[in-house]
Amino acid sequence: MEMDQLVALCKRRGFLFQSSEIYGGLQGFWDYGPLGVELKRNVREAWWHDMVTSHNELEVPPGAPSAFEMVGLDCSIIMHSQVWKCSGHYDLFHDYMVDCRESKRRYRFDQVCGRWVRCKGQRIFVASDVAGDEGLELTQHKAMKFFNLRGKDADELVWDGPLVLLTTVKEFQHVLGPDAKTLGTLTAPREFNLMFKTIAGALGGEEDAVFLRPETAQGMFVNFKNVCDSTRVRIPFGIAQMGKSFRNEITPRNFTFRSREFEQMEIEFFCRPSTSPEWYRYWRDRRYQWYVSLGLASERLRLRDHEQEELSHYSCGTADIEYAFPFLSQGEFGELEGVAHRGDFDLRSHSEGKLVRQGDQLVVETDAEGRPRHRGSGKDLSYFDDQTKERYIPHVIEPSAGADRATLAFLCEAYNEDEAPDENGKPAKRVFLKLHPRLAPIKAAVFPLVKKDGMPEIAREIYKALKPLMPVFYDEKGAVGRRYRRQDEVGTPFCITVDSQTLEDGTVTVRDRDTLQQWRIHKDECAADLRQRLMA
Ligand code: GAP
């Protein structure tokens, strides 16, 4: 599947629109249309249901070290600035970027690659902001243009090694920027904080500066004590939260994959330090299985354990759940979710102050006078286990998912084309979204075969009966074949058609989106039949 086909379908059928499109759009921001909003809600609801509301704290789930509890939170997007100072986001949440003085474009330093090439006595680095085969093609094309070569003179280019990252290049004066015509137009890399800054209060001074949260996680850490004090949860337990996060990404790209406003679905799971490795493995495997259960195919989904050098300074283990999005080069995967063992870093940071690693230890970072660089809350965030009479700072396992990325992966996976007879019985290309029934925005469509003979009246009665139970769609316009195709294209699993036989025996046709099989049931059985099939 080409990504352009999915993007076009999303716009055509009202899944996703560019934000503020009539004004030319705003890069990195997206609006979910009438069908998109339902799809994303279904993703979020599946997550909340499976992780929180349906969790049975009385039983040990398969693979878990013990039974555990789950509760939810919904925290504010803007929080006290000290939260971000102690979490490390204020000092460390940076990307390096390079600007092009010629094209005025900005690139993420670690995402620009390129190749060294020799020609006409010069050696230059031809940069591209696209990797893989496309990057190879682009650099070839750019080098030909730069050296003023025709197609037949391509041999004059002597390539010196494969595509490598710009981060490996020291001599920027020899770099031909991704969109530049002259050499040396890229600036040295500069740090760029990804948090959106705004002002809370009327005075508007620097002391009123606040940030839109770049992750939902911190709300759960700073409420750890509130949750323990206000509920009867005991360790091990998890707090779940989903909601908007904001990052001023330098290069938002690949549809909603990297946006500046997006939704996260995060769990902070608090456990005894001694059992934390087992909990880490449990959550890593369970979260992977969640995507499989909703239809992501195993050959495009992978669980990748981070190498030691990839781990954050506080993490004893991290794994990414990744999907082979179609906009990536062959063999590349994009992150859907990170599952991290965070030790006691977060609770200690919010208690003692911002931590840094010193040898094997995490210690409070100090300034030139020896005072904490960022003071913590001073609140005791330890946990007292009244059964073992032990006090400790719990360890945290954090499965952190993106609702928009998951929605995009489900859409990519669902996009299918096959051949089926059109309304005239001729074979024709059919586009259908093979969405899991739990995720499908519309669960069933109801059609009268023709707009006469009392068929619309019966179809409307069926629609009326189904409507309070599930999202259904009524359509009586145009040829029935075309109506089927419109529903296939938005992933509706079943279509119910009232036809002339309905007038005789009260039965209707049910058609399956994926197999195209049709069967008859009595019109009064539609609700029970659909419920059973949707739950299967
Ligand atoms: N609390 C940990 C945390 O936020 P992260 O890997 O930065 O970790 C977690 O983000 C998830 O949030 C990612 O796996 C991804 O699904 C989603 N995400 C992060 N940045 C995003 C962006 N710019 N656009 C869309 N989703 C994003």
Tab-separated table of C-alpha atoms in Angstrom, residues 78-422:
chain	number	residue	atom	x	y	z
A	78	ILE	CA	-0.588	22.731	32.278
A	79	MET	CA	1.218	21.861	35.479
A	80	HIS	CA	3.543	23.649	37.915
A	81	SER	CA	6.806	24.517	36.117
A	82	GLN	CA	8.791	22.735	38.803
A	83	VAL	CA	7.314	19.449	37.528
A	84	TRP	CA	9.260	19.832	34.267
A	85	LYS	CA	12.384	21.048	36.025
A	86	CYS	CA	12.515	17.984	38.284
A	87	SER	CA	11.482	15.545	35.547
A	88	GLY	CA	14.409	16.693	33.419
A	89	HIS	CA	12.277	18.012	30.541
A	90	TYR	CA	13.265	21.625	31.204
A	91	ASP	CA	17.000	20.919	30.886
A	92	LEU	CA	17.095	17.840	28.706
A	93	PHE	CA	14.070	17.666	26.417
A	94	HIS	CA	15.920	18.998	23.402
A	95	ASP	CA	16.434	18.105	19.822
A	96	TYR	CA	19.393	19.371	17.876
A	97	MET	CA	18.471	21.151	14.702
A	98	VAL	CA	20.240	22.689	11.744
A	99	ASP	CA	18.902	25.588	9.712
A	100	CYS	CA	19.521	26.165	6.033
A	101	ARG	CA	20.428	29.810	5.372
A	102	GLU	CA	19.462	29.423	1.708
A	103	SER	CA	16.165	27.519	1.767
A	104	LYS	CA	15.184	28.798	5.263
A	105	ARG	CA	14.215	25.233	6.136
A	106	ARG	CA	14.950	23.580	9.462
A	107	TYR	CA	15.964	19.941	9.897
A	108	ARG	CA	16.451	17.623	12.799
A	109	PHE	CA	20.203	17.071	12.970
A	110	ASP	CA	19.868	13.357	13.647
A	111	GLN	CA	17.485	12.871	10.702
A	112	VAL	CA	19.582	14.316	7.910
A	113	CYS	CA	21.762	11.850	6.082
A	114	GLY	CA	23.847	12.024	2.927
A	115	ARG	CA	26.799	10.697	0.907
A	116	TRP	CA	30.267	11.960	0.111
A	117	VAL	CA	30.956	12.287	-3.580
A	118	ARG	CA	33.986	13.361	-5.648
A	119	CYS	CA	33.669	15.099	-8.979
A	120	LYS	CA	35.590	17.725	-10.966
A	121	GLY	CA	38.281	17.894	-8.266
A	122	GLN	CA	35.825	18.598	-5.445
A	123	ARG	CA	34.620	16.382	-2.586
A	124	ILE	CA	31.220	17.314	-1.162
A	125	PHE	CA	28.617	15.805	1.182
A	126	VAL	CA	25.229	15.675	-0.537
A	127	ALA	CA	22.565	15.760	2.164
A	128	SER	CA	19.008	14.432	2.102
A	129	ASP	CA	16.232	14.459	4.666
A	130	VAL	CA	15.024	11.102	3.354
A	131	ALA	CA	16.840	7.834	4.037
A	132	GLY	CA	16.887	4.464	2.266
A	133	ASP	CA	16.597	3.964	-1.494
A	134	GLU	CA	14.780	7.253	-1.917
A	135	GLY	CA	17.697	9.006	-0.197
A	136	LEU	CA	20.154	7.341	-2.588
A	137	GLU	CA	18.125	8.475	-5.573
A	138	LEU	CA	17.754	12.018	-4.263
A	139	THR	CA	21.470	12.442	-3.545
A	140	GLN	CA	22.323	11.135	-7.026
A	141	HIS	CA	19.908	13.606	-8.597
A	142	LYS	CA	21.191	16.524	-6.476
A	143	ALA	CA	24.847	15.739	-7.194
A	144	MET	CA	24.168	15.618	-10.973
A	145	LYS	CA	22.536	19.036	-10.759
A	146	PHE	CA	25.237	20.513	-8.557
A	147	PHE	CA	28.062	19.404	-10.875
A	148	ASN	CA	26.011	20.302	-13.933
A	149	LEU	CA	26.130	16.786	-15.374
A	150	ARG	CA	23.855	15.151	-17.918
A	151	GLY	CA	22.480	11.645	-17.489
A	152	LYS	CA	25.161	10.127	-19.736
A	153	ASP	CA	27.933	11.664	-17.533
A	154	ALA	CA	26.710	10.027	-14.305
A	155	ASP	CA	29.952	7.957	-14.183
A	156	GLU	CA	31.884	11.119	-13.381
A	157	LEU	CA	30.418	10.990	-9.868
A	158	VAL	CA	32.619	8.903	-7.579
A	159	TRP	CA	30.628	8.031	-4.483
A	160	ASP	CA	32.638	7.675	-1.324
A	161	GLY	CA	30.739	5.303	0.975
A	162	PRO	CA	27.045	4.694	1.719
A	163	LEU	CA	24.409	7.049	3.118
A	164	VAL	CA	25.552	8.184	6.573
A	165	LEU	CA	24.079	10.572	9.108
A	166	LEU	CA	24.982	14.255	9.025
A	167	THR	CA	25.977	13.815	12.674
A	168	THR	CA	29.158	12.097	11.370
A	169	VAL	CA	30.191	15.171	9.356
A	170	LYS	CA	32.507	17.822	10.815
A	171	GLU	CA	33.149	20.043	7.760
A	172	PHE	CA	29.816	21.820	7.219
A	173	GLN	CA	31.368	24.066	4.530
A	174	HIS	CA	31.381	21.017	2.212
A	175	VAL	CA	27.750	20.094	2.842
A	176	LEU	CA	25.095	20.597	0.175
A	177	GLY	CA	21.918	20.988	2.280
A	178	PRO	CA	18.805	18.908	1.442
A	179	ASP	CA	17.077	21.841	-0.281
A	180	ALA	CA	20.088	24.031	-1.132
A	181	LYS	CA	21.836	24.766	-4.414
A	182	THR	CA	25.089	26.043	-2.881
A	183	LEU	CA	27.523	24.539	-0.389
A	184	GLY	CA	27.892	25.389	3.284
A	185	THR	CA	24.412	26.803	3.907
A	186	LEU	CA	23.616	24.648	6.954
A	187	THR	CA	24.186	26.222	10.365
A	188	ALA	CA	25.940	24.368	13.174
A	189	PRO	CA	23.468	22.244	15.190
A	190	ARG	CA	21.581	24.165	17.878
A	191	GLU	CA	19.537	22.924	20.797
A	192	PHE	CA	15.812	23.430	20.649
A	193	ASN	CA	13.502	22.717	23.597
A	194	LEU	CA	10.468	20.790	22.491
A	195	MET	CA	8.075	22.111	25.129
A	196	PHE	CA	5.477	24.696	24.121
A	197	LYS	CA	5.724	27.665	26.426
A	198	THR	CA	2.809	29.877	27.377
A	199	ILE	CA	1.778	32.291	30.127
A	200	ALA	CA	-0.597	31.619	33.031
A	201	GLY	CA	-1.890	34.790	34.683
A	202	ALA	CA	-2.284	38.435	33.809
A	203	LEU	CA	1.227	39.741	34.489
A	204	GLY	CA	2.918	37.813	31.742
A	205	GLY	CA	6.437	37.884	33.180
A	206	GLU	CA	8.964	35.050	33.007
A	207	GLU	CA	7.777	33.889	36.444
A	208	ASP	CA	4.330	33.245	34.901
A	209	ALA	CA	5.772	31.036	32.140
A	210	VAL	CA	4.244	27.567	32.023
A	211	PHE	CA	4.448	24.665	29.591
A	212	LEU	CA	1.945	22.486	27.792
A	213	ARG	CA	2.748	18.961	28.959
A	214	PRO	CA	4.993	16.989	26.595
A	215	GLU	CA	3.784	13.721	28.187
A	216	THR	CA	0.926	12.655	30.446
A	217	ALA	CA	3.250	10.618	32.686
A	218	GLN	CA	4.258	13.348	35.141
A	219	GLY	CA	0.656	13.919	36.258
A	220	MET	CA	0.621	10.356	37.552
A	221	PHE	CA	3.918	10.692	39.446
A	222	VAL	CA	2.974	13.933	41.166
A	223	ASN	CA	-0.401	12.411	42.157
A	224	PHE	CA	1.095	9.171	43.458
A	225	LYS	CA	0.562	10.201	47.084
A	226	ASN	CA	-2.951	11.526	46.401
A	227	VAL	CA	-3.942	8.221	44.829
A	228	CYS	CA	-2.444	6.194	47.711
A	229	ASP	CA	-4.109	8.424	50.329
A	230	SER	CA	-7.532	8.666	48.688
A	231	THR	CA	-8.066	5.070	47.567
A	232	ARG	CA	-7.279	1.708	49.087
A	233	VAL	CA	-4.850	0.667	46.368
A	234	ARG	CA	-1.816	-1.264	47.536
A	235	ILE	CA	1.361	-1.975	45.652
A	236	PRO	CA	1.535	-3.426	43.053
A	237	PHE	CA	-0.853	-1.111	41.243
A	238	GLY	CA	-1.002	0.959	38.088
A	239	ILE	CA	-2.309	4.418	37.280
A	240	ALA	CA	-3.509	5.000	33.741
A	241	GLN	CA	-4.090	8.247	31.948
A	242	MET	CA	-4.814	9.255	28.404
A	243	GLY	CA	-4.881	12.722	26.986
A	244	LYS	CA	-3.253	15.370	24.859
A	245	SER	CA	0.470	16.026	24.874
A	246	PHE	CA	2.318	18.710	22.981
A	247	ARG	CA	5.808	18.763	21.499
A	248	ASN	CA	7.150	21.466	19.267
A	249	GLU	CA	8.662	18.877	16.935
A	250	ILE	CA	11.217	20.358	14.555
A	251	THR	CA	10.220	18.142	11.675
A	252	PRO	CA	6.623	16.955	12.065
A	253	ARG	CA	6.127	14.410	9.303
A	254	ASN	CA	4.624	11.214	8.008
A	255	PHE	CA	0.980	12.151	8.405
A	256	THR	CA	0.047	11.969	12.107
A	257	PHE	CA	3.106	9.869	13.035
A	258	ARG	CA	5.053	12.842	14.333
A	259	SER	CA	2.636	15.623	15.232
A	260	ARG	CA	3.002	18.616	17.481
A	261	GLU	CA	-0.274	17.899	19.277
A	262	PHE	CA	-1.069	14.252	19.911
A	263	GLU	CA	-2.646	11.930	22.432
A	264	GLN	CA	-0.879	9.520	24.698
A	265	MET	CA	-2.160	6.498	26.601
A	266	GLU	CA	0.237	5.893	29.470
A	267	ILE	CA	0.419	3.627	32.497
A	268	GLU	CA	2.702	4.143	35.483
A	269	PHE	CA	2.894	0.827	37.271
A	270	PHE	CA	4.258	0.958	40.829
A	271	CYS	CA	5.859	-2.157	42.294
A	272	ARG	CA	8.377	-3.452	44.845
A	273	PRO	CA	11.938	-2.940	43.589
A	274	SER	CA	12.731	-6.653	43.947
A	275	THR	CA	9.871	-7.722	41.649
A	276	SER	CA	10.274	-4.937	39.078
A	277	PRO	CA	12.188	-6.963	36.420
A	278	GLU	CA	9.342	-9.503	36.331
A	279	TRP	CA	6.735	-6.712	36.035
A	280	TYR	CA	8.742	-5.093	33.273
A	281	ARG	CA	8.660	-8.308	31.253
A	282	TYR	CA	4.960	-8.770	31.975
A	283	TRP	CA	3.999	-5.313	30.706
A	284	ARG	CA	6.289	-5.496	27.670
A	285	ASP	CA	4.703	-8.744	26.504
A	286	ARG	CA	1.170	-7.801	27.445
A	287	ARG	CA	1.286	-4.501	25.579
A	288	TYR	CA	2.703	-6.208	22.483
A	289	GLN	CA	-0.165	-8.705	22.574
A	290	TRP	CA	-2.697	-5.884	22.818
A	291	TYR	CA	-1.786	-4.676	19.333
A	292	VAL	CA	-1.884	-8.228	17.996
A	293	SER	CA	-5.340	-8.748	19.521
A	294	LEU	CA	-6.620	-5.712	17.622
A	295	GLY	CA	-5.337	-6.919	14.299
A	296	LEU	CA	-1.744	-5.783	13.729
A	297	ALA	CA	-0.001	-8.566	11.850
A	298	SER	CA	3.046	-10.054	13.484
A	299	GLU	CA	5.307	-9.633	10.448
A	300	ARG	CA	4.824	-5.864	10.578
A	301	LEU	CA	4.890	-5.577	14.370
A	302	ARG	CA	7.951	-6.180	16.476
A	303	LEU	CA	9.134	-5.924	20.042
A	304	ARG	CA	12.639	-4.507	20.170
A	305	ASP	CA	14.664	-4.511	23.374
A	306	HIS	CA	16.937	-1.488	23.649
A	307	GLU	CA	20.683	-2.032	23.679
A	308	GLN	CA	22.469	-1.006	26.883
A	309	GLU	CA	23.799	2.216	25.269
A	310	GLU	CA	20.289	3.234	24.120
A	311	LEU	CA	18.877	3.191	27.657
A	312	SER	CA	18.149	6.469	29.470
A	313	HIS	CA	20.440	7.148	32.402
A	314	TYR	CA	17.792	5.927	34.868
A	315	SER	CA	16.419	2.935	32.954
A	316	CYS	CA	17.249	-0.690	33.681
A	317	GLY	CA	15.371	-1.919	30.606
A	318	THR	CA	13.306	-0.504	27.763
A	319	ALA	CA	11.592	-2.121	24.834
A	320	ASP	CA	9.837	-0.487	21.915
A	321	ILE	CA	6.792	-1.926	20.219
A	322	GLU	CA	7.318	-0.979	16.594
A	323	TYR	CA	5.341	-1.162	13.369
A	324	ALA	CA	6.595	-1.225	9.788
A	325	PHE	CA	4.688	1.851	8.621
A	326	PRO	CA	4.413	2.046	4.812
A	327	PHE	CA	6.131	5.468	4.689
A	328	LEU	CA	9.333	3.914	6.051
A	329	SER	CA	11.985	2.262	3.913
A	330	GLN	CA	12.029	-1.512	3.618
A	331	GLY	CA	13.188	-3.065	6.896
A	332	GLU	CA	12.573	0.085	8.960
A	333	PHE	CA	10.110	0.236	11.856
A	334	GLY	CA	8.514	3.181	13.684
A	335	GLU	CA	7.782	3.325	17.420
A	336	LEU	CA	4.206	2.727	18.536
A	337	GLU	CA	4.866	2.407	22.229
A	338	GLY	CA	7.792	2.372	24.626
A	339	VAL	CA	7.775	0.140	27.704
A	340	ALA	CA	10.372	1.317	30.193
A	341	HIS	CA	11.651	0.162	33.543
A	342	ARG	CA	12.232	3.546	35.194
A	343	GLY	CA	13.392	2.408	38.626
A	344	ASP	CA	12.705	4.966	41.370
A	345	PHE	CA	13.871	7.908	39.256
A	346	ASP	CA	10.541	9.725	38.948
A	347	LEU	CA	9.258	9.524	42.502
A	348	ARG	CA	12.695	10.424	43.890
A	349	SER	CA	13.039	13.373	41.466
A	350	HIS	CA	9.709	14.827	42.553
A	351	SER	CA	10.622	14.337	46.174
A	352	GLU	CA	14.336	15.273	46.318
A	353	GLY	CA	14.950	17.326	43.153
A	354	LYS	CA	16.294	16.715	39.675
A	355	LEU	CA	18.562	13.672	39.645
A	356	VAL	CA	21.674	12.889	37.631
A	357	ARG	CA	23.684	9.707	37.399
A	358	GLN	CA	26.966	9.607	39.291
A	359	GLY	CA	28.621	6.244	38.733
A	360	ASP	CA	26.023	3.690	39.739
A	361	GLN	CA	24.012	6.158	41.773
A	362	LEU	CA	21.329	8.703	41.019
A	363	VAL	CA	22.094	11.857	42.997
A	364	VAL	CA	20.488	15.277	43.218
A	365	GLU	CA	22.115	17.576	40.678
A	366	THR	CA	23.628	20.630	42.363
A	367	ASP	CA	24.564	24.120	41.181
A	368	ALA	CA	27.897	25.957	41.695
A	369	GLU	CA	26.940	26.708	45.335
A	370	GLY	CA	26.140	23.067	46.039
A	371	ARG	CA	22.359	23.653	46.200
A	372	PRO	CA	19.912	21.432	44.264
A	373	ARG	CA	19.784	22.648	40.667
A	374	HIS	CA	16.006	22.060	40.664
A	375	ARG	CA	14.453	21.625	44.096
A	376	GLY	CA	11.956	18.774	44.518
A	377	SER	CA	8.629	19.031	46.359
A	378	GLY	CA	10.181	17.860	49.618
A	379	LYS	CA	7.184	15.515	50.052
A	380	ASP	CA	7.831	11.962	51.157
A	381	LEU	CA	6.840	9.803	48.184
A	382	SER	CA	7.903	6.522	49.753
A	383	TYR	CA	5.419	3.708	50.332
A	384	PHE	CA	4.811	1.857	53.568
A	385	ASP	CA	3.806	-1.767	53.141
A	386	ASP	CA	1.686	-2.441	56.221
A	387	GLN	CA	1.901	-6.190	55.731
A	388	THR	CA	5.684	-6.555	55.508
A	389	LYS	CA	6.233	-3.353	57.581
A	390	GLU	CA	8.722	-2.139	54.997
A	391	ARG	CA	9.114	1.369	53.627
A	392	TYR	CA	10.545	1.874	50.159
A	393	ILE	CA	10.347	4.058	47.056
A	394	PRO	CA	8.424	1.973	44.517
A	395	HIS	CA	9.922	1.173	41.159
A	396	VAL	CA	7.998	2.175	38.064
A	397	ILE	CA	7.247	0.327	34.838
A	398	GLU	CA	5.911	2.674	32.175
A	399	PRO	CA	4.072	1.423	29.072
A	400	SER	CA	3.683	4.639	27.075
A	401	ALA	CA	1.616	4.502	23.890
A	402	GLY	CA	0.438	7.076	21.377
A	403	ALA	CA	-3.258	7.052	20.461
A	404	ASP	CA	-2.626	8.756	17.120
A	405	ARG	CA	0.225	6.444	16.159
A	406	ALA	CA	-1.838	3.402	17.110
A	407	THR	CA	-4.776	4.741	15.069
A	408	LEU	CA	-2.462	5.310	12.102
A	409	ALA	CA	-1.008	1.799	12.381
A	410	PHE	CA	-4.500	0.264	12.536
A	411	LEU	CA	-5.477	2.261	9.434
A	412	CYS	CA	-2.317	1.230	7.535
A	413	GLU	CA	-2.828	-2.410	8.466
A	414	ALA	CA	-6.524	-2.282	7.542
A	415	TYR	CA	-6.059	-0.827	4.055
A	416	ASN	CA	-6.751	-3.581	1.518
A	417	GLU	CA	-7.521	-3.869	-2.140
A	418	ASP	CA	-9.036	-6.814	-3.973
A	419	GLU	CA	-11.258	-7.486	-6.927
A	420	ALA	CA	-14.995	-7.980	-6.601
A	421	PRO	CA	-17.975	-7.705	-8.944
A	422	ASP	CA	-19.255	-4.127	-9.224
